[in-house]
Amino acid sequence: MLFIFSCEKKSETALEKTPVPLEFAQGFELFRGENFWEIHVTQGYTGAEKTYRYLVLEEGVPGEKSGFDAVVQLPISKVILTSTTQVPHLDMLGET
């Protein structure tokens, strides 16, 4: 008889996600999964070498938060603008 034991925790596989095609936008990639969105900002500013990873979770959905630069839980109730040039974007969304 041969018995094999392991104390190592089984690693969980990454959640399935599909790329969202972007027609006009540049500098980031968007992925959609079941109950979440993943955003990879590949060029956040001129000369940027780091890719920033963000996870957006739908309401009430728990998720693995490690490995991301930020995690956003929907619904969003507050937003902070750092420049008046950002206000028109919220106007276009009807959220001012």
Short mmCIF file of C-alpha atoms in Angstrom, two decimals:
data_model
loop_
_atom_site.label_atom_id
_atom_site.label_comp_id
_atom_site.label_asym_id
_atom_site.label_seq_id
_atom_site.Cartn_x
_atom_site.Cartn_y
_atom_site.Cartn_z
CA MET A 1 0.00 0.00 0.00
CA LEU A 2 1.09 3.51 -0.73
CA PHE A 3 -0.22 6.53 1.20
CA ILE A 4 0.54 10.12 0.26
CA PHE A 5 -0.20 12.92 2.70
CA SER A 6 0.28 16.63 2.43
CA CYS A 7 -0.06 19.48 4.90
CA GLU A 8 -0.02 22.10 2.18
CA LYS A 9 -3.29 23.90 1.58
CA LYS A 10 -4.66 23.38 -1.88
CA SER A 11 -4.18 26.57 -3.88
CA GLU A 12 -7.34 28.04 -5.26
CA THR A 13 -7.51 28.74 -8.95
CA ALA A 14 -7.93 32.27 -10.19
CA LEU A 15 -11.47 33.35 -10.91
CA GLU A 16 -12.51 33.07 -14.52
CA LYS A 17 -12.57 36.38 -16.30
CA THR A 18 -12.93 37.48 -19.89
CA PRO A 19 -11.38 40.57 -21.46
CA VAL A 20 -13.75 43.39 -22.38
CA PRO A 21 -12.85 44.83 -25.79
CA LEU A 22 -12.10 48.56 -25.69
CA GLU A 23 -12.65 50.53 -28.86
CA PHE A 24 -11.29 53.98 -28.06
CA ALA A 25 -9.75 53.83 -24.58
CA GLN A 26 -6.03 53.32 -24.03
CA GLY A 27 -3.76 52.75 -21.07
CA PHE A 28 -5.87 50.13 -19.30
CA GLU A 29 -7.42 46.71 -19.69
CA LEU A 30 -10.86 45.69 -18.46
CA PHE A 31 -11.93 42.17 -17.49
CA ARG A 32 -15.37 40.87 -16.47
CA GLY A 33 -16.03 37.91 -14.23
CA GLU A 34 -19.04 36.59 -12.37
CA ASN A 35 -19.93 39.33 -9.85
CA PHE A 36 -16.74 41.32 -10.35
CA TRP A 37 -14.75 43.58 -12.67
CA GLU A 38 -10.96 43.77 -12.82
CA ILE A 39 -9.17 46.84 -14.13
CA HIS A 40 -5.47 46.87 -15.03
CA VAL A 41 -4.09 50.38 -15.52
CA THR A 42 -1.07 49.75 -17.72
CA GLN A 43 -0.10 53.39 -18.22
CA GLY A 44 -1.42 55.52 -15.37
CA TYR A 45 0.89 58.37 -16.26
CA THR A 46 3.65 59.13 -18.75
CA GLY A 47 6.63 56.89 -18.13
CA ALA A 48 4.78 54.58 -15.74
CA GLU A 49 6.35 51.15 -15.46
CA LYS A 50 4.01 49.59 -12.90
CA THR A 51 0.61 48.14 -13.78
CA TYR A 52 -2.01 48.99 -11.16
CA ARG A 53 -4.67 46.34 -10.51
CA TYR A 54 -8.13 47.20 -9.17
CA LEU A 55 -10.97 44.87 -8.21
CA VAL A 56 -14.60 46.05 -8.30
CA LEU A 57 -17.00 43.73 -6.47
CA GLU A 58 -20.74 43.78 -6.95
CA GLU A 59 -22.93 44.46 -3.91
CA GLY A 60 -22.67 41.86 -1.16
CA VAL A 61 -20.06 39.75 -2.95
CA PRO A 62 -17.01 38.80 -0.89
CA GLY A 63 -13.78 38.48 -2.81
CA GLU A 64 -10.08 37.85 -2.50
CA LYS A 65 -8.58 41.25 -1.85
CA SER A 66 -4.89 40.39 -1.85
CA GLY A 67 -2.90 41.05 -4.99
CA PHE A 68 -4.78 44.25 -5.87
CA ASP A 69 -3.77 47.87 -5.41
CA ALA A 70 -7.33 48.72 -4.37
CA VAL A 71 -10.68 46.98 -3.97
CA VAL A 72 -13.98 48.79 -4.53
CA GLN A 73 -17.19 47.36 -3.09
CA LEU A 74 -20.39 48.39 -4.90
CA PRO A 75 -22.55 50.37 -4.44
CA ILE A 76 -20.33 53.43 -4.14
CA SER A 77 -21.92 56.05 -1.92
CA LYS A 78 -19.21 58.74 -1.91
CA VAL A 79 -16.58 60.00 -4.31
CA ILE A 80 -13.79 62.52 -3.85
CA LEU A 81 -12.63 64.67 -6.73
CA THR A 82 -9.11 66.04 -6.66
CA SER A 83 -9.60 68.59 -9.44
CA THR A 84 -12.44 70.69 -10.83
CA THR A 85 -11.62 69.22 -14.26
CA GLN A 86 -13.19 65.95 -13.05
CA VAL A 87 -16.62 67.50 -12.33
CA PRO A 88 -17.88 67.35 -15.97
CA HIS A 89 -17.36 63.58 -15.97
CA LEU A 90 -19.77 63.21 -13.07
CA ASP A 91 -22.16 65.65 -14.76
CA MET A 92 -22.24 63.38 -17.80
CA LEU A 93 -23.17 60.47 -15.52
CA GLY A 94 -25.88 62.53 -13.85
CA GLU A 95 -24.20 62.17 -10.45
CA THR A 96 -23.46 65.74 -9.35
#
